[in-house]
Amino acid sequence: MFTTLLFLFPPAIFVQDNDPIVRALIDELERSQTLVLDDMPAPYYVQYSVNDVETWQAEFTFGGMTSSSTDHSCSLTTDVRVGSWELDNSNAGSGGFGGFGGFGGGRRGGGRTSGGSVSLPEDHDYDAIRHATWLATDAAYKRAIEDYSDKKASVEDSRGPDRPADFTPSEPVVQLAPLQAITLSLSDWEKTLSSGASLTNRMNRYPQVVDGSFRISANATNRYVVNSEGTRVRHGDVQYQARISVTVQTPEGLRISDEFREISTDPRLLGSPILRKRLENLVEGLTAASEAPLLDGYTGPVLFDDAAAAQLFHALLARGIAAQPGEAGGGRRRFSGGENLERMVGKRLLPKPFSVWDDPTVSRIPLDGGQGPHIWGHYLFDQEGVAPQKVEIIKEGKLEALLMARTPTAKHSGSTGHGRSGRGGSIRATIGNLFVHYENGLSSEELKEALLTTAEMSGLDYGLRISTLAPGMASMMSGGNMRDIQAFFRNRRGARGGSQSPLGDPLYVYKVYVEDGREEQVRGLEFDSVSVSTLRDILFAGSEQIVWSQGGSSSSSIIAPPVLFEELDLYGIEDDSGSESKLPAPHAREK
């Protein structure tokens, strides 16, 4: 019966473009229609994805440049599917820690797909690309046959009436956008390197700084998707990124960290004078936090504002509202790193005034009378060649829809254009630009007054305001970088036992006194059990739009208001004195 699958491939769609990558992929795709191995089934779907990336990057610390490189890479990922839309070779393996940022490389959280990633020639030679694609396709097809046979056997006994299909069709798209390139000249890059060393030399002025770095990068990425349905897509972007990280030491010898990150389409960001001020702000903020008095614990109203408000929604909502398909045998991913909210569709997640939507089609925050700042979660097509849609996720507090890639779940099917790559090359639904809106939100002054009133009604002398959270487990699941991971485990020293909260520990915390509204900074707290159900206990929210962005292979932004909870429990982190060295850094010692 599989011989008929050969005719499911549409006729070739001719694209008028001289790009050798496009031509080679289309020509090799036509050849792949003849794939057959003995009496084995032919592919019903083939996709080629190419990422052509040029990267300039450098890192500096305490006045010196620790690394500098320019790199050009071109990689091909093949997806060859054997069987049918209902049952194919995808996700045939049991996988590993697929949920932990994508380690394991499985398309559905750990299970392998038919293809891997191979390098293509950087000079884009047509014949060399075809040869590499031919080798990759043949290898992927042979593995697909093996995986399909194994998978059919594994699901034969466990297949139930609710088992979802393995893949969904999509309308073909043909769009070749202009190629993107780094616009920074080499001479300007050299000037930027000099200014980077000068910036980090200022760290030597602060004896309390025990670690710090400044990292800059220029990235031009051109992405290609060509598949057997007829999709022919090329799109790209250029991003200039700056990241400043600072670590200081508390009197007990513990270390706390914070960072500033910015991304722009303008290369002038990399040498901007404002970066010096950002460094000073980081040092001042961390110094104040490290010298603040310890707080043993707290139960009462908590106001999340500034970055903490958006970080809260990222930690509790971002992964759960993205569909999470199960394993081949019907089970769920064993370590998803975020609560699967499919069971909550039609139920209330937030108070009624809240609405939540995701819209990767916008590149700036819409404002009355104009456009606001750039946001990071904008893209033209996802990794499966599907144009993203605006998705109304939560209406009047109820969960109405999920973000989807092309892999369906038991209850949801059809891509919303949110299939993007994580660590290991896996493709899963992820947020782009997540907007959280509260109807008739309060002003900053009204929120503070509500905090004080609630604290007073609870018999407390003060309420808590949290403006920034340290990296938490949810950030790790979303592909946090190595410094995030190091900071997370460093900050967990001395934490109470039990399961990890998706929220990071409060970094900047303030008592707000009922008597006169004055603020006093405190430290040393961690959250008790916090989950997505905690969001139902939001008392009020603000009208301000706070933006918090996450970089990486699938950049995203959260745009959310400050929120006030009537009551949360926080505990004092147990002292772990002596776990860090108290030997002063060289620049902090007397000369």
PDB file of C-alpha atoms in Angstrom, residues 74-276:
ATOM      1  CA  CYS A  74      25.943  26.346   7.281  1.00  0.00           C
ATOM      2  CA  SER A  75      24.050  23.303   8.552  1.00  0.00           C
ATOM      3  CA  LEU A  76      21.384  21.025   7.103  1.00  0.00           C
ATOM      4  CA  THR A  77      18.720  19.145   9.058  1.00  0.00           C
ATOM      5  CA  THR A  78      16.703  16.480   7.261  1.00  0.00           C
ATOM      6  CA  ASP A  79      13.320  15.127   8.280  1.00  0.00           C
ATOM      7  CA  VAL A  80      12.348  12.003   6.359  1.00  0.00           C
ATOM      8  CA  ARG A  81       9.045  10.456   7.443  1.00  0.00           C
ATOM      9  CA  VAL A  82       7.904   6.959   6.575  1.00  0.00           C
ATOM     10  CA  GLY A  83       4.407   5.627   7.192  1.00  0.00           C
ATOM     11  CA  SER A  84       1.492   8.041   7.283  1.00  0.00           C
ATOM     12  CA  TRP A  85       0.282  11.197   8.987  1.00  0.00           C
ATOM     13  CA  GLU A  86      -1.371   8.980  11.615  1.00  0.00           C
ATOM     14  CA  LEU A  87       1.663   6.811  12.395  1.00  0.00           C
ATOM     15  CA  ASP A  88       5.214   7.415  11.264  1.00  0.00           C
ATOM     16  CA  ASN A  89       8.806   6.946  12.413  1.00  0.00           C
ATOM     17  CA  SER A  90       9.079  10.138  14.490  1.00  0.00           C
ATOM     18  CA  ASN A  91       9.710   9.898  18.217  1.00  0.00           C
ATOM     19  CA  ALA A  92      10.551   6.221  17.992  1.00  0.00           C
ATOM     20  CA  GLY A  93      13.218   6.301  20.729  1.00  0.00           C
ATOM     21  CA  SER A  94      12.571   6.519  24.440  1.00  0.00           C
ATOM     22  CA  GLY A  95      14.885   9.524  24.636  1.00  0.00           C
ATOM     23  CA  GLY A  96      16.593  11.145  27.560  1.00  0.00           C
ATOM     24  CA  PHE A  97      16.173  14.504  29.189  1.00  0.00           C
ATOM     25  CA  GLY A  98      14.393  15.900  26.160  1.00  0.00           C
ATOM     26  CA  GLY A  99      12.526  18.432  28.236  1.00  0.00           C
ATOM     27  CA  PHE A 100      15.662  19.987  29.727  1.00  0.00           C
ATOM     28  CA  GLY A 101      16.158  22.640  27.104  1.00  0.00           C
ATOM     29  CA  GLY A 102      15.985  20.021  24.366  1.00  0.00           C
ATOM     30  CA  PHE A 103      18.932  17.824  25.383  1.00  0.00           C
ATOM     31  CA  GLY A 104      18.503  14.533  23.611  1.00  0.00           C
ATOM     32  CA  GLY A 105      17.430  15.939  20.274  1.00  0.00           C
ATOM     33  CA  GLY A 106      13.962  14.443  20.090  1.00  0.00           C
ATOM     34  CA  ARG A 107      11.201  16.180  18.194  1.00  0.00           C
ATOM     35  CA  ARG A 108       8.746  15.299  20.899  1.00  0.00           C
ATOM     36  CA  GLY A 109      10.808  15.665  24.003  1.00  0.00           C
ATOM     37  CA  GLY A 110      13.419  12.962  23.724  1.00  0.00           C
ATOM     38  CA  GLY A 111      12.469  10.676  20.832  1.00  0.00           C
ATOM     39  CA  ARG A 112      14.710  10.828  17.819  1.00  0.00           C
ATOM     40  CA  THR A 113      13.714  11.820  14.304  1.00  0.00           C
ATOM     41  CA  SER A 114      15.002  10.387  11.069  1.00  0.00           C
ATOM     42  CA  GLY A 115      17.661  12.996  10.435  1.00  0.00           C
ATOM     43  CA  GLY A 116      20.395  14.878  12.195  1.00  0.00           C
ATOM     44  CA  SER A 117      22.368  17.999  11.454  1.00  0.00           C
ATOM     45  CA  VAL A 118      25.252  17.949   8.968  1.00  0.00           C
ATOM     46  CA  SER A 119      27.541  20.699   7.759  1.00  0.00           C
ATOM     47  CA  LEU A 120      27.191  22.198   4.303  1.00  0.00           C
ATOM     48  CA  PRO A 121      29.995  23.998   2.435  1.00  0.00           C
ATOM     49  CA  GLU A 122      30.372  27.580   3.591  1.00  0.00           C
ATOM     50  CA  ASP A 123      30.952  28.795   0.019  1.00  0.00           C
ATOM     51  CA  HIS A 124      27.506  27.453  -0.972  1.00  0.00           C
ATOM     52  CA  ASP A 125      28.812  25.382  -3.868  1.00  0.00           C
ATOM     53  CA  TYR A 126      25.793  23.859  -5.624  1.00  0.00           C
ATOM     54  CA  ASP A 127      27.297  20.443  -6.377  1.00  0.00           C
ATOM     55  CA  ALA A 128      28.773  20.075  -2.891  1.00  0.00           C
ATOM     56  CA  ILE A 129      25.430  20.969  -1.285  1.00  0.00           C
ATOM     57  CA  ARG A 130      23.617  18.393  -3.416  1.00  0.00           C
ATOM     58  CA  HIS A 131      26.158  15.731  -2.503  1.00  0.00           C
ATOM     59  CA  ALA A 132      25.884  16.438   1.239  1.00  0.00           C
ATOM     60  CA  THR A 133      22.087  16.526   1.010  1.00  0.00           C
ATOM     61  CA  TRP A 134      22.031  13.235  -0.888  1.00  0.00           C
ATOM     62  CA  LEU A 135      24.143  11.511   1.767  1.00  0.00           C
ATOM     63  CA  ALA A 136      22.036  12.957   4.593  1.00  0.00           C
ATOM     64  CA  THR A 137      18.764  11.961   2.919  1.00  0.00           C
ATOM     65  CA  ASP A 138      19.818   8.386   2.262  1.00  0.00           C
ATOM     66  CA  ALA A 139      21.036   7.969   5.841  1.00  0.00           C
ATOM     67  CA  ALA A 140      17.855   9.534   7.209  1.00  0.00           C
ATOM     68  CA  TYR A 141      15.651   7.294   5.063  1.00  0.00           C
ATOM     69  CA  LYS A 142      17.391   4.119   6.210  1.00  0.00           C
ATOM     70  CA  ARG A 143      17.064   5.164   9.830  1.00  0.00           C
ATOM     71  CA  ALA A 144      13.423   6.112   9.278  1.00  0.00           C
ATOM     72  CA  ILE A 145      12.672   2.611   8.005  1.00  0.00           C
ATOM     73  CA  GLU A 146      14.264   1.093  11.109  1.00  0.00           C
ATOM     74  CA  ASP A 147      12.518   3.492  13.478  1.00  0.00           C
ATOM     75  CA  TYR A 148       9.146   2.996  11.810  1.00  0.00           C
ATOM     76  CA  SER A 149       9.372  -0.752  12.244  1.00  0.00           C
ATOM     77  CA  ASP A 150      10.347  -0.398  15.908  1.00  0.00           C
ATOM     78  CA  LYS A 151       7.627   2.130  16.581  1.00  0.00           C
ATOM     79  CA  LYS A 152       4.845   0.072  15.008  1.00  0.00           C
ATOM     80  CA  ALA A 153       5.750  -2.758  17.338  1.00  0.00           C
ATOM     81  CA  SER A 154       5.870  -0.495  20.408  1.00  0.00           C
ATOM     82  CA  VAL A 155       2.457   1.084  19.848  1.00  0.00           C
ATOM     83  CA  GLU A 156       0.628  -2.026  18.694  1.00  0.00           C
ATOM     84  CA  ASP A 157      -0.396  -3.044  22.200  1.00  0.00           C
ATOM     85  CA  SER A 158      -0.742   0.438  23.686  1.00  0.00           C
ATOM     86  CA  ARG A 159      -2.596   2.190  20.883  1.00  0.00           C
ATOM     87  CA  GLY A 160      -5.877   3.593  22.177  1.00  0.00           C
ATOM     88  CA  PRO A 161      -8.735   5.527  20.629  1.00  0.00           C
ATOM     89  CA  ASP A 162      -7.310   8.830  21.911  1.00  0.00           C
ATOM     90  CA  ARG A 163      -3.833   8.419  20.461  1.00  0.00           C
ATOM     91  CA  PRO A 164      -3.105  11.500  18.336  1.00  0.00           C
ATOM     92  CA  ALA A 165      -1.699  11.430  14.841  1.00  0.00           C
ATOM     93  CA  ASP A 166       2.046  11.872  14.500  1.00  0.00           C
ATOM     94  CA  PHE A 167       2.008  14.816  12.111  1.00  0.00           C
ATOM     95  CA  THR A 168      -0.380  17.222  10.419  1.00  0.00           C
ATOM     96  CA  PRO A 169      -0.396  18.573   6.847  1.00  0.00           C
ATOM     97  CA  SER A 170       0.201  22.248   6.197  1.00  0.00           C
ATOM     98  CA  GLU A 171      -0.516  24.545   3.267  1.00  0.00           C
ATOM     99  CA  PRO A 172       2.624  25.106   1.176  1.00  0.00           C
ATOM    100  CA  VAL A 173       4.250  28.526   1.312  1.00  0.00           C
ATOM    101  CA  VAL A 174       6.583  30.041  -1.272  1.00  0.00           C
ATOM    102  CA  GLN A 175       8.494  33.130  -0.142  1.00  0.00           C
ATOM    103  CA  LEU A 176      12.151  33.966  -0.597  1.00  0.00           C
ATOM    104  CA  ALA A 177      12.988  37.045   1.453  1.00  0.00           C
ATOM    105  CA  PRO A 178      16.191  39.036   0.780  1.00  0.00           C
ATOM    106  CA  LEU A 179      19.405  37.616   2.190  1.00  0.00           C
ATOM    107  CA  GLN A 180      20.627  39.165   5.447  1.00  0.00           C
ATOM    108  CA  ALA A 181      24.214  40.137   6.297  1.00  0.00           C
ATOM    109  CA  ILE A 182      26.152  41.830   9.096  1.00  0.00           C
ATOM    110  CA  THR A 183      26.406  45.535   8.270  1.00  0.00           C
ATOM    111  CA  LEU A 184      29.189  46.315  10.740  1.00  0.00           C
ATOM    112  CA  SER A 185      32.526  47.063   9.050  1.00  0.00           C
ATOM    113  CA  LEU A 186      35.705  45.375  10.269  1.00  0.00           C
ATOM    114  CA  SER A 187      37.176  48.724  11.297  1.00  0.00           C
ATOM    115  CA  ASP A 188      34.095  49.513  13.374  1.00  0.00           C
ATOM    116  CA  TRP A 189      34.299  46.038  14.896  1.00  0.00           C
ATOM    117  CA  GLU A 190      37.894  46.709  15.971  1.00  0.00           C
ATOM    118  CA  LYS A 191      36.779  49.955  17.621  1.00  0.00           C
ATOM    119  CA  THR A 192      34.023  48.058  19.403  1.00  0.00           C
ATOM    120  CA  LEU A 193      36.563  45.558  20.746  1.00  0.00           C
ATOM    121  CA  SER A 194      38.633  48.394  22.167  1.00  0.00           C
ATOM    122  CA  SER A 195      35.626  49.966  23.878  1.00  0.00           C
ATOM    123  CA  GLY A 196      34.633  46.570  25.322  1.00  0.00           C
ATOM    124  CA  ALA A 197      37.966  46.188  27.085  1.00  0.00           C
ATOM    125  CA  SER A 198      37.685  49.735  28.401  1.00  0.00           C
ATOM    126  CA  LEU A 199      34.187  49.084  29.737  1.00  0.00           C
ATOM    127  CA  THR A 200      35.152  46.012  31.751  1.00  0.00           C
ATOM    128  CA  ASN A 201      38.254  47.747  33.097  1.00  0.00           C
ATOM    129  CA  ARG A 202      35.798  49.744  35.200  1.00  0.00           C
ATOM    130  CA  MET A 203      35.023  46.529  37.120  1.00  0.00           C
ATOM    131  CA  ASN A 204      38.430  46.898  38.766  1.00  0.00           C
ATOM    132  CA  ARG A 205      37.088  49.974  40.565  1.00  0.00           C
ATOM    133  CA  TYR A 206      34.640  47.893  42.579  1.00  0.00           C
ATOM    134  CA  PRO A 207      36.236  45.627  45.232  1.00  0.00           C
ATOM    135  CA  GLN A 208      32.875  43.966  45.888  1.00  0.00           C
ATOM    136  CA  VAL A 209      32.726  42.591  42.328  1.00  0.00           C
ATOM    137  CA  VAL A 210      34.148  39.061  42.321  1.00  0.00           C
ATOM    138  CA  ASP A 211      33.184  38.131  38.768  1.00  0.00           C
ATOM    139  CA  GLY A 212      31.885  39.894  35.713  1.00  0.00           C
ATOM    140  CA  SER A 213      31.917  39.913  31.949  1.00  0.00           C
ATOM    141  CA  PHE A 214      30.805  41.842  28.904  1.00  0.00           C
ATOM    142  CA  ARG A 215      29.831  39.830  25.846  1.00  0.00           C
ATOM    143  CA  ILE A 216      28.970  41.239  22.435  1.00  0.00           C
ATOM    144  CA  SER A 217      27.909  39.512  19.251  1.00  0.00           C
ATOM    145  CA  ALA A 218      26.746  40.234  15.726  1.00  0.00           C
ATOM    146  CA  ASN A 219      24.687  37.494  14.096  1.00  0.00           C
ATOM    147  CA  ALA A 220      23.291  37.246  10.577  1.00  0.00           C
ATOM    148  CA  THR A 221      21.076  34.200  10.084  1.00  0.00           C
ATOM    149  CA  ASN A 222      19.413  33.033   6.875  1.00  0.00           C
ATOM    150  CA  ARG A 223      16.981  30.149   7.318  1.00  0.00           C
ATOM    151  CA  TYR A 224      15.701  27.859   4.581  1.00  0.00           C
ATOM    152  CA  VAL A 225      12.836  25.357   4.622  1.00  0.00           C
ATOM    153  CA  VAL A 226      12.045  23.190   1.593  1.00  0.00           C
ATOM    154  CA  ASN A 227       9.605  20.294   1.864  1.00  0.00           C
ATOM    155  CA  SER A 228       7.653  17.785  -0.186  1.00  0.00           C
ATOM    156  CA  GLU A 229       4.378  19.655   0.325  1.00  0.00           C
ATOM    157  CA  GLY A 230       5.707  22.476  -1.847  1.00  0.00           C
ATOM    158  CA  THR A 231       7.001  24.910   0.767  1.00  0.00           C
ATOM    159  CA  ARG A 232       9.975  26.980  -0.383  1.00  0.00           C
ATOM    160  CA  VAL A 233      10.932  29.497   2.304  1.00  0.00           C
ATOM    161  CA  ARG A 234      13.967  31.674   2.916  1.00  0.00           C
ATOM    162  CA  HIS A 235      13.998  34.329   5.615  1.00  0.00           C
ATOM    163  CA  GLY A 236      16.525  35.809   7.971  1.00  0.00           C
ATOM    164  CA  ASP A 237      17.498  38.478  10.426  1.00  0.00           C
ATOM    165  CA  VAL A 238      20.471  40.381  11.792  1.00  0.00           C
ATOM    166  CA  GLN A 239      20.869  40.830  15.530  1.00  0.00           C
ATOM    167  CA  TYR A 240      23.415  42.743  17.564  1.00  0.00           C
ATOM    168  CA  GLN A 241      23.523  41.688  21.204  1.00  0.00           C
ATOM    169  CA  ALA A 242      25.183  43.058  24.327  1.00  0.00           C
ATOM    170  CA  ARG A 243      25.231  41.299  27.682  1.00  0.00           C
ATOM    171  CA  ILE A 244      26.795  42.504  30.934  1.00  0.00           C
ATOM    172  CA  SER A 245      27.009  40.082  33.867  1.00  0.00           C
ATOM    173  CA  VAL A 246      28.141  41.013  37.382  1.00  0.00           C
ATOM    174  CA  THR A 247      28.594  38.926  40.534  1.00  0.00           C
ATOM    175  CA  VAL A 248      29.181  40.310  44.025  1.00  0.00           C
ATOM    176  CA  GLN A 249      29.779  38.587  47.346  1.00  0.00           C
ATOM    177  CA  THR A 250      27.668  38.962  50.475  1.00  0.00           C
ATOM    178  CA  PRO A 251      29.225  39.394  53.944  1.00  0.00           C
ATOM    179  CA  GLU A 252      28.670  35.644  54.560  1.00  0.00           C
ATOM    180  CA  GLY A 253      30.669  34.769  51.455  1.00  0.00           C
ATOM    181  CA  LEU A 254      27.723  33.869  49.215  1.00  0.00           C
ATOM    182  CA  ARG A 255      27.555  35.193  45.679  1.00  0.00           C
ATOM    183  CA  ILE A 256      24.638  36.842  43.904  1.00  0.00           C
ATOM    184  CA  SER A 257      24.480  37.758  40.231  1.00  0.00           C
ATOM    185  CA  ASP A 258      22.541  39.956  37.873  1.00  0.00           C
ATOM    186  CA  GLU A 259      22.831  40.923  34.239  1.00  0.00           C
ATOM    187  CA  PHE A 260      21.788  43.392  31.577  1.00  0.00           C
ATOM    188  CA  ARG A 261      20.888  42.122  28.108  1.00  0.00           C
ATOM    189  CA  GLU A 262      19.913  44.031  25.004  1.00  0.00           C
ATOM    190  CA  ILE A 263      19.340  43.102  21.391  1.00  0.00           C
ATOM    191  CA  SER A 264      19.039  45.448  18.446  1.00  0.00           C
ATOM    192  CA  THR A 265      19.066  45.661  14.682  1.00  0.00           C
ATOM    193  CA  ASP A 266      21.434  48.635  15.039  1.00  0.00           C
ATOM    194  CA  PRO A 267      25.171  47.795  15.358  1.00  0.00           C
ATOM    195  CA  ARG A 268      25.751  50.979  17.350  1.00  0.00           C
ATOM    196  CA  LEU A 269      24.383  49.131  20.388  1.00  0.00           C
ATOM    197  CA  LEU A 270      27.698  47.290  20.799  1.00  0.00           C
ATOM    198  CA  GLY A 271      29.639  50.469  21.534  1.00  0.00           C
ATOM    199  CA  SER A 272      26.852  52.526  23.053  1.00  0.00           C
ATOM    200  CA  PRO A 273      27.826  54.875  25.929  1.00  0.00           C
ATOM    201  CA  ILE A 274      24.702  53.730  27.779  1.00  0.00           C
ATOM    202  CA  LEU A 275      26.409  50.392  28.489  1.00  0.00           C
ATOM    203  CA  ARG A 276      28.702  52.086  31.010  1.00  0.00           C
TER     204      ARG A 276
END
